[in-house]
Short mmCIF file of C-alpha atoms in Angstrom, two decimals:
data_model
loop_
_atom_site.label_atom_id
_atom_site.label_comp_id
_atom_site.label_asym_id
_atom_site.label_seq_id
_atom_site.Cartn_x
_atom_site.Cartn_y
_atom_site.Cartn_z
CA UNK A 4 -17.59 8.85 14.15
CA UNK A 5 -16.00 10.11 10.98
CA UNK A 6 -16.63 7.51 8.57
CA UNK A 7 -13.11 7.47 7.90
CA UNK A 8 -11.69 6.20 11.43
CA UNK A 9 -14.32 3.48 11.91
CA UNK A 10 -12.97 1.84 7.99
CA UNK A 11 -9.40 2.33 9.84
CA UNK A 12 -10.15 0.74 12.60
CA UNK A 13 -12.43 -1.94 10.30
CA UNK A 14 -9.38 -3.38 8.68
CA UNK A 15 -8.48 -6.32 10.19
CA UNK A 16 -11.74 -7.43 10.12
CA UNK A 17 -10.95 -7.09 6.24
CA UNK A 18 -8.67 -8.93 6.30
CA UNK A 19 -9.36 -11.19 7.98
CA UNK A 20 -12.38 -12.47 5.82
CA UNK A 21 -10.55 -11.29 2.37
CA UNK A 22 -7.04 -13.68 4.07
CA UNK A 23 -10.14 -16.70 4.42
CA UNK A 24 -11.75 -15.96 0.81
CA UNK A 25 -8.49 -16.21 -1.16
CA UNK A 26 -6.94 -19.50 0.75
CA UNK A 27 -10.50 -20.76 -0.20
CA UNK A 28 -9.40 -20.15 -3.73
CA UNK A 29 -6.11 -20.66 -3.49
CA UNK A 30 -5.51 -23.18 -6.20
CA UNK A 31 -7.60 -21.01 -9.43
CA UNK A 32 -5.27 -18.69 -8.24
CA UNK A 33 -2.08 -20.76 -8.51
CA UNK A 34 -3.50 -22.77 -12.37
CA UNK A 35 -4.32 -19.04 -13.61
CA UNK A 36 -0.72 -17.15 -12.14
CA UNK A 37 1.38 -20.38 -13.11
CA UNK A 38 0.25 -19.43 -17.14
CA UNK A 39 3.01 -16.96 -17.41
CA UNK A 40 6.18 -15.86 -16.07
CA UNK A 41 5.58 -11.97 -17.29
CA UNK A 42 2.61 -9.49 -14.59
CA UNK A 43 2.00 -6.23 -15.05
CA UNK A 44 0.67 -4.45 -12.39
CA UNK A 45 -2.45 -2.11 -13.93
CA UNK A 46 -3.57 1.18 -11.47
CA UNK A 47 -4.09 4.92 -10.80
CA UNK A 48 -3.74 7.09 -7.81
CA UNK A 49 -3.38 4.39 -5.07
CA UNK A 50 -3.75 0.73 -6.64
CA UNK A 51 -0.91 2.37 -8.58
CA UNK A 52 1.18 2.82 -5.43
CA UNK A 53 -0.18 -0.87 -4.54
CA UNK A 54 0.83 -1.47 -8.44
CA UNK A 55 4.57 -0.55 -7.64
CA UNK A 56 4.55 -2.75 -4.51
CA UNK A 57 3.30 -5.63 -6.76
CA UNK A 58 6.15 -4.72 -8.79
CA UNK A 59 8.63 -4.96 -6.24
CA UNK A 60 7.26 -8.26 -4.71
CA UNK A 61 7.08 -9.90 -8.28
CA UNK A 62 9.73 -8.76 -10.36
CA UNK A 63 12.51 -9.80 -7.64
CA UNK A 64 11.19 -13.86 -8.14
CA UNK A 65 13.66 -15.57 -9.97
CA UNK A 66 12.07 -15.98 -14.19
CA UNK A 67 9.90 -13.57 -13.41
CA UNK A 68 9.00 -10.71 -14.64
CA UNK A 69 7.34 -7.61 -13.47
CA UNK A 70 5.40 -3.86 -14.97
CA UNK A 71 3.53 -1.50 -12.83
CA UNK A 72 1.85 0.80 -15.07
CA UNK A 73 -0.52 3.93 -14.13
CA UNK A 74 -3.82 3.67 -15.68
CA UNK A 75 -3.81 7.53 -16.88
CA UNK A 76 -0.24 7.23 -18.70
CA UNK A 77 -0.77 4.01 -20.45
CA UNK A 78 -3.87 6.39 -22.68
CA UNK A 79 -1.31 8.85 -23.59
CA UNK A 80 0.89 5.96 -24.76
CA UNK A 81 -0.63 2.45 -25.21
CA UNK A 82 2.46 1.84 -27.97
CA UNK A 83 4.83 2.41 -25.77
CA UNK A 84 4.33 -0.45 -23.47
CA UNK A 85 3.38 -2.91 -25.97
CA UNK A 86 6.54 -5.07 -25.53
CA UNK A 87 5.55 -5.27 -22.08
CA UNK A 88 2.27 -6.80 -22.39
CA UNK A 89 3.43 -9.34 -24.72
CA UNK A 90 2.48 -12.82 -23.16
CA UNK A 91 1.88 -11.32 -19.76
CA UNK A 92 -0.91 -11.08 -16.97
CA UNK A 93 -2.03 -7.59 -16.50
CA UNK A 94 -3.67 -7.20 -12.43
CA UNK A 95 -5.92 -4.95 -12.56
CA UNK A 96 -5.90 -3.35 -8.74
CA UNK A 97 -9.46 -1.23 -8.43
CA UNK A 98 -11.13 -0.07 -5.70
CA UNK A 99 -14.03 0.70 -7.35
CA UNK A 100 -13.57 -1.65 -10.89
CA UNK A 101 -15.40 1.78 -12.77
CA UNK A 102 -12.61 4.38 -12.62
CA UNK A 103 -12.33 4.96 -16.72
CA UNK A 104 -8.42 4.78 -16.92
CA UNK A 105 -8.43 1.62 -15.37
CA UNK A 106 -11.46 0.83 -18.01
CA UNK A 107 -9.75 2.43 -20.88
CA UNK A 108 -6.45 0.53 -20.34
CA UNK A 109 -7.83 -2.59 -19.77
CA UNK A 110 -9.76 -2.05 -23.74
CA UNK A 111 -7.06 -1.35 -25.61
CA UNK A 112 -4.87 -4.05 -23.83
CA UNK A 113 -7.26 -6.94 -25.12
CA UNK A 114 -7.21 -5.37 -27.97
CA UNK A 115 -4.16 -4.55 -29.29
CA UNK A 116 -2.21 -7.47 -26.97
CA UNK A 117 -2.92 -10.99 -26.19
CA UNK A 118 -2.58 -9.72 -22.32
CA UNK A 119 -4.47 -11.81 -19.39
CA UNK A 120 -6.53 -9.56 -17.39
CA UNK A 121 -6.66 -10.81 -13.90
CA UNK A 122 -8.85 -8.05 -11.75
CA UNK A 123 -8.91 -7.04 -8.09
CA UNK A 124 -11.97 -5.00 -6.78
CA UNK A 125 -14.34 -4.44 -4.19
CA UNK A 126 -17.07 -3.28 -5.81
CA UNK A 127 -18.95 -6.45 -7.03
CA UNK A 128 -21.56 -5.78 -10.50
CA UNK A 129 -18.75 -2.96 -11.69
CA UNK A 130 -17.20 -2.11 -15.36
CA UNK A 131 -13.90 -4.01 -14.82
CA UNK A 132 -15.62 -7.98 -13.84
CA UNK A 133 -16.50 -8.25 -17.31
CA UNK A 134 -13.02 -7.15 -19.09
CA UNK A 135 -11.58 -9.93 -16.91
CA UNK A 136 -10.17 -12.60 -17.70
CA UNK A 137 -9.84 -13.93 -13.63
CA UNK A 138 -11.16 -11.66 -10.87
CA UNK A 139 -11.65 -11.62 -7.02
CA UNK A 140 -14.00 -9.01 -5.33
CA UNK A 141 -13.80 -8.63 -1.82
CA UNK A 142 -16.51 -6.18 -1.05
CA UNK A 143 -16.37 -5.78 2.77
CA UNK A 144 -12.89 -4.49 1.89
CA UNK A 145 -15.07 -1.54 0.04
CA UNK A 146 -14.14 2.00 1.46
CA UNK A 147 -16.93 3.85 1.63
CA UNK A 148 -15.04 7.59 2.75
CA UNK A 149 -13.70 9.09 0.29
CA UNK A 150 -10.17 8.06 1.21
CA UNK A 151 -8.73 4.79 1.52
CA UNK A 152 -7.61 2.90 4.13
CA UNK A 153 -8.53 -0.51 4.66
CA UNK A 154 -9.28 -1.12 0.89
CA UNK A 155 -5.32 -0.34 0.50
CA UNK A 156 -3.86 -2.52 3.62
CA UNK A 157 -6.82 -5.16 1.99
CA UNK A 158 -4.82 -4.94 -1.91
CA UNK A 159 -0.82 -4.99 -0.21
CA UNK A 160 -2.53 -8.34 1.61
CA UNK A 161 -3.71 -10.17 -1.45
CA UNK A 162 -0.38 -8.87 -2.97
CA UNK A 163 1.16 -11.28 0.10
CA UNK A 164 -0.62 -14.07 -1.09
CA UNK A 165 -1.22 -14.07 -4.68
CA UNK A 166 3.31 -14.54 -4.39
CA UNK A 167 3.11 -17.22 -1.20
CA UNK A 168 0.31 -18.76 -3.04
CA UNK A 169 2.53 -18.74 -6.41
CA UNK A 170 5.05 -20.29 -4.33
CA UNK A 171 3.34 -22.67 -2.27
CA UNK A 172 4.94 -21.15 0.70
CA UNK A 173 2.71 -22.46 3.49
CA UNK A 174 4.87 -20.91 6.15
CA UNK A 175 4.50 -17.09 5.60
CA UNK A 176 0.88 -17.67 4.30
CA UNK A 177 0.21 -18.58 8.85
CA UNK A 178 2.78 -15.57 9.34
CA UNK A 179 0.55 -13.62 7.16
CA UNK A 180 -2.32 -14.21 8.88
CA UNK A 181 -0.87 -14.25 12.35
CA UNK A 182 0.22 -10.37 11.44
CA UNK A 183 -3.63 -9.94 10.07
CA UNK A 184 -5.02 -10.66 13.06
CA UNK A 185 -2.48 -8.35 15.17
CA UNK A 186 -3.48 -5.34 13.37
CA UNK A 187 -6.74 -4.19 15.59
CA UNK A 188 -4.17 -4.48 19.03
CA UNK A 189 -1.90 -2.41 17.07
CA UNK A 190 -3.77 0.41 16.36
CA UNK A 191 -5.26 0.22 19.99
CA UNK A 192 -2.33 -0.03 21.80
CA UNK A 193 -0.43 3.08 19.46
CA UNK A 194 -3.78 5.21 19.28
CA UNK A 195 -2.37 7.63 22.79
CA UNK A 196 0.26 8.54 21.07
CA UNK A 197 -0.49 8.89 17.89
CA UNK A 198 -2.73 11.94 19.63
CA UNK A 199 0.20 13.22 21.37
CA UNK A 200 2.26 13.12 18.28
CA UNK A 201 -1.07 14.74 15.71
CA UNK A 202 -0.48 17.62 18.68
CA UNK A 203 2.66 18.69 17.39
CA UNK A 204 2.89 21.38 14.96
CA UNK A 205 3.96 19.74 11.70
CA UNK A 206 2.94 21.36 8.77
CA UNK A 207 4.49 18.63 6.55
CA UNK A 208 5.00 14.66 6.11
CA UNK A 209 8.24 12.65 5.18
CA UNK A 210 8.06 8.57 4.64
CA UNK A 211 11.34 6.49 4.46
CA UNK A 212 11.27 3.31 3.78
CA UNK A 213 12.74 0.52 1.36
CA UNK A 214 12.58 -2.46 -0.51
CA UNK A 215 8.69 -4.39 -0.60
CA UNK A 216 7.40 -1.12 0.81
CA UNK A 217 8.09 0.90 -1.36
CA UNK A 218 4.45 1.33 -2.90
CA UNK A 219 3.09 1.34 0.35
CA UNK A 220 5.42 3.76 1.89
CA UNK A 221 4.26 6.52 -0.67
CA UNK A 222 0.74 5.43 0.44
CA UNK A 223 1.16 5.95 3.61
CA UNK A 224 2.51 9.45 2.37
CA UNK A 225 -0.85 9.95 0.41
CA UNK A 226 -2.30 9.28 3.49
CA UNK A 227 -1.72 12.74 5.24
CA UNK A 228 -1.86 14.45 1.84
CA UNK A 229 -6.27 13.40 1.40
CA UNK A 230 -7.11 12.53 5.03
CA UNK A 231 -5.36 15.82 6.80
CA UNK A 232 -4.59 17.64 3.32
CA UNK A 233 -0.79 18.45 5.17
CA UNK A 234 1.55 17.47 2.43
CA UNK A 235 2.74 14.22 2.56
CA UNK A 236 5.51 12.67 0.71
CA UNK A 237 8.10 9.87 -0.14
CA UNK A 238 11.77 8.50 -0.74
CA UNK A 239 14.11 5.65 0.10
CA UNK A 240 15.84 5.79 3.68
CA UNK A 241 18.92 6.00 2.70
CA UNK A 242 18.84 7.79 -0.37
CA UNK A 243 16.27 10.39 1.46
CA UNK A 244 20.40 12.34 1.90
CA UNK A 245 20.83 13.52 -2.15
CA UNK A 246 18.54 16.09 -2.15
CA UNK A 247 15.39 15.78 -1.10
CA UNK A 248 16.73 16.48 3.15
CA UNK A 249 17.47 19.90 2.22
CA UNK A 250 14.03 20.81 3.19
CA UNK A 251 13.53 18.32 6.41
CA UNK A 252 13.39 21.11 9.70
CA UNK A 253 11.29 21.55 12.28
CA UNK A 254 8.25 21.90 10.79
CA UNK A 255 8.51 18.35 9.75
CA UNK A 256 7.44 14.46 10.55
CA UNK A 257 9.69 12.00 9.72
CA UNK A 258 7.96 8.97 9.45
CA UNK A 259 11.09 5.75 8.33
CA UNK A 260 10.95 3.13 8.48
CA UNK A 261 14.09 0.54 9.04
CA UNK A 262 14.51 -2.91 8.34
CA UNK A 263 16.34 -6.33 9.23
CA UNK A 264 20.62 -5.91 8.74
CA UNK A 265 20.62 -2.46 7.96
CA UNK A 266 23.37 -1.93 10.61
CA UNK A 267 25.17 0.58 11.17
CA UNK A 268 23.48 2.98 7.84
CA UNK A 269 20.79 3.34 8.87
CA UNK A 270 21.08 4.00 13.05
CA UNK A 271 23.80 7.15 10.82
CA UNK A 272 20.64 7.87 9.04
CA UNK A 273 18.82 8.53 11.40
CA UNK A 274 20.35 10.56 14.19
CA UNK A 275 20.92 12.59 10.56
CA UNK A 276 17.28 12.53 10.41
CA UNK A 277 17.05 13.72 13.95
CA UNK A 278 19.84 16.85 13.66
CA UNK A 279 16.80 18.59 11.56
CA UNK A 280 15.16 19.22 14.47
CA UNK A 281 11.54 17.70 13.26
CA UNK A 282 9.35 15.07 14.67
CA UNK A 283 11.01 12.19 14.04
CA UNK A 284 8.91 8.34 14.47
CA UNK A 285 10.33 4.72 13.41
CA UNK A 286 9.53 2.09 13.24
CA UNK A 287 11.67 -1.16 13.68
CA UNK A 288 12.72 -4.52 13.95
CA UNK A 289 11.86 -5.19 18.30
CA UNK A 290 15.47 -5.76 18.54
CA UNK A 291 16.89 -2.49 17.57
CA UNK A 292 13.99 -0.48 19.25
CA UNK A 293 17.59 0.60 21.50
CA UNK A 294 18.74 2.32 19.00
CA UNK A 295 16.78 4.68 17.66
CA UNK A 296 16.71 7.49 20.54
CA UNK A 297 13.32 9.50 19.00
CA UNK A 298 10.49 10.97 19.72
CA UNK A 299 8.39 7.79 18.96
CA UNK A 300 9.89 3.69 18.23
CA UNK A 301 7.49 1.42 17.30
CA UNK A 302 8.68 -1.73 16.83
CA UNK A 303 7.12 -4.28 15.26
CA UNK A 304 6.36 -7.51 16.38
CA UNK A 305 8.52 -10.01 14.84
CA UNK A 306 8.07 -11.49 11.27
CA UNK A 307 9.13 -10.67 7.84
CA UNK A 308 9.25 -7.56 6.84
CA UNK A 309 6.67 -7.35 4.54
CA UNK A 310 4.39 -7.78 7.10
CA UNK A 311 5.72 -4.60 8.49
CA UNK A 312 3.50 -2.54 6.11
CA UNK A 313 0.91 -3.70 7.04
CA UNK A 314 1.89 -1.65 10.73
CA UNK A 315 3.41 1.06 8.51
CA UNK A 316 0.09 1.88 6.86
CA UNK A 317 -2.52 1.66 10.49
CA UNK A 318 0.47 3.81 11.55
CA UNK A 319 0.34 7.02 9.11
CA UNK A 320 -3.60 6.49 8.78
CA UNK A 321 -4.13 6.59 12.40
CA UNK A 322 -1.82 9.38 12.73
CA UNK A 323 -3.31 11.99 9.58
CA UNK A 324 -6.65 11.21 10.81
CA UNK A 325 -6.16 12.63 14.36
CA UNK A 326 -3.99 15.43 12.58
CA UNK A 327 -7.07 16.06 11.02
CA UNK A 328 -8.84 16.41 14.28
CA UNK A 329 -6.16 18.68 15.66
CA UNK A 330 -6.57 20.83 12.84
CA UNK A 331 -10.25 21.23 12.27
CA UNK A 332 -10.49 19.57 9.22
CA UNK A 333 -13.69 16.99 8.13
CA UNK A 334 -11.49 13.88 7.24
CA UNK A 335 -14.06 12.62 5.06
CA UNK A 336 -14.75 15.46 3.22
CA UNK A 337 -11.29 16.28 1.41
CA UNK A 338 -11.83 19.32 -1.03
CA UNK A 339 -11.23 18.68 -4.97
CA UNK A 340 -11.34 14.84 -4.35
CA UNK A 341 -14.04 11.86 -5.54
CA UNK A 342 -13.79 8.18 -4.43
CA UNK A 343 -12.70 7.46 -8.56
CA UNK A 344 -12.68 9.10 -11.83
CA UNK A 345 -14.90 9.42 -14.56
CA UNK A 346 -13.10 11.03 -17.46
CA UNK A 347 -15.35 12.97 -20.15
#
């Protein structure tokens, strides 16, 4: 079994340990996050995509503002973000805690601003920790393969937990715990249908989703680029009509996520996608599964729309792995990629 496959299938175990660890420290976490009303999420690559999810989660809360910044962009133009960082908590997301853009960005922020640094990483003893005012470390969620899989699902779960802890929403935390404990069964259930889907002759993938799923949907699309070495792109669901859809054809796999309450707007969009002639999979609320005739319908277990993100990630990561194997590609050795970047 490839290392990437092992880590995809180990997501539930890692998420359960992460959930328990965060819950143990929830009072200290709430106290720290309550100090300021402005959050800035910092990341690179996959963690930047999760930073955009963090921005969407916290930026829609009453009385709070949120921003997402790519570490490399900040290094080029730190003055542009000076006001955004004022009186903020910077949530730095990094699998390794060693990526040069993250480390250098945090050093500049500490030198030029009064931002507090809240780091989340999967590696103990990393360079990011001494720079942090508060840190969370989850070594069991560290992906040893180049492409991040369980690491990003854990980042996503952590962001949702931070939100629920800050709002003292125990009901949401309980729902999240239940979702986490269903992921293994979900992957097992859909492995066979995904193996069949992977045999189809698609050469590029489009992932469509909205709301809190935006950042992780972009990460789900990236899984195809990094693991299967085929183009993966992300767009908002209805917005996809405004130009990019022109390239959707017989060689395209489209993965669309619909949410409760979208009504005929989502149904009409799915029909338009089906008419493009490619392969179409839809993840949707259970009650809507009869509304979407396509190649594969995946009814997500009842819960908040945010919980759909775990199923989307698992679906795309496993399908990307199976597509890589169908194409004779080694998912553990994507040419031209490194686990983290070190700048000169």
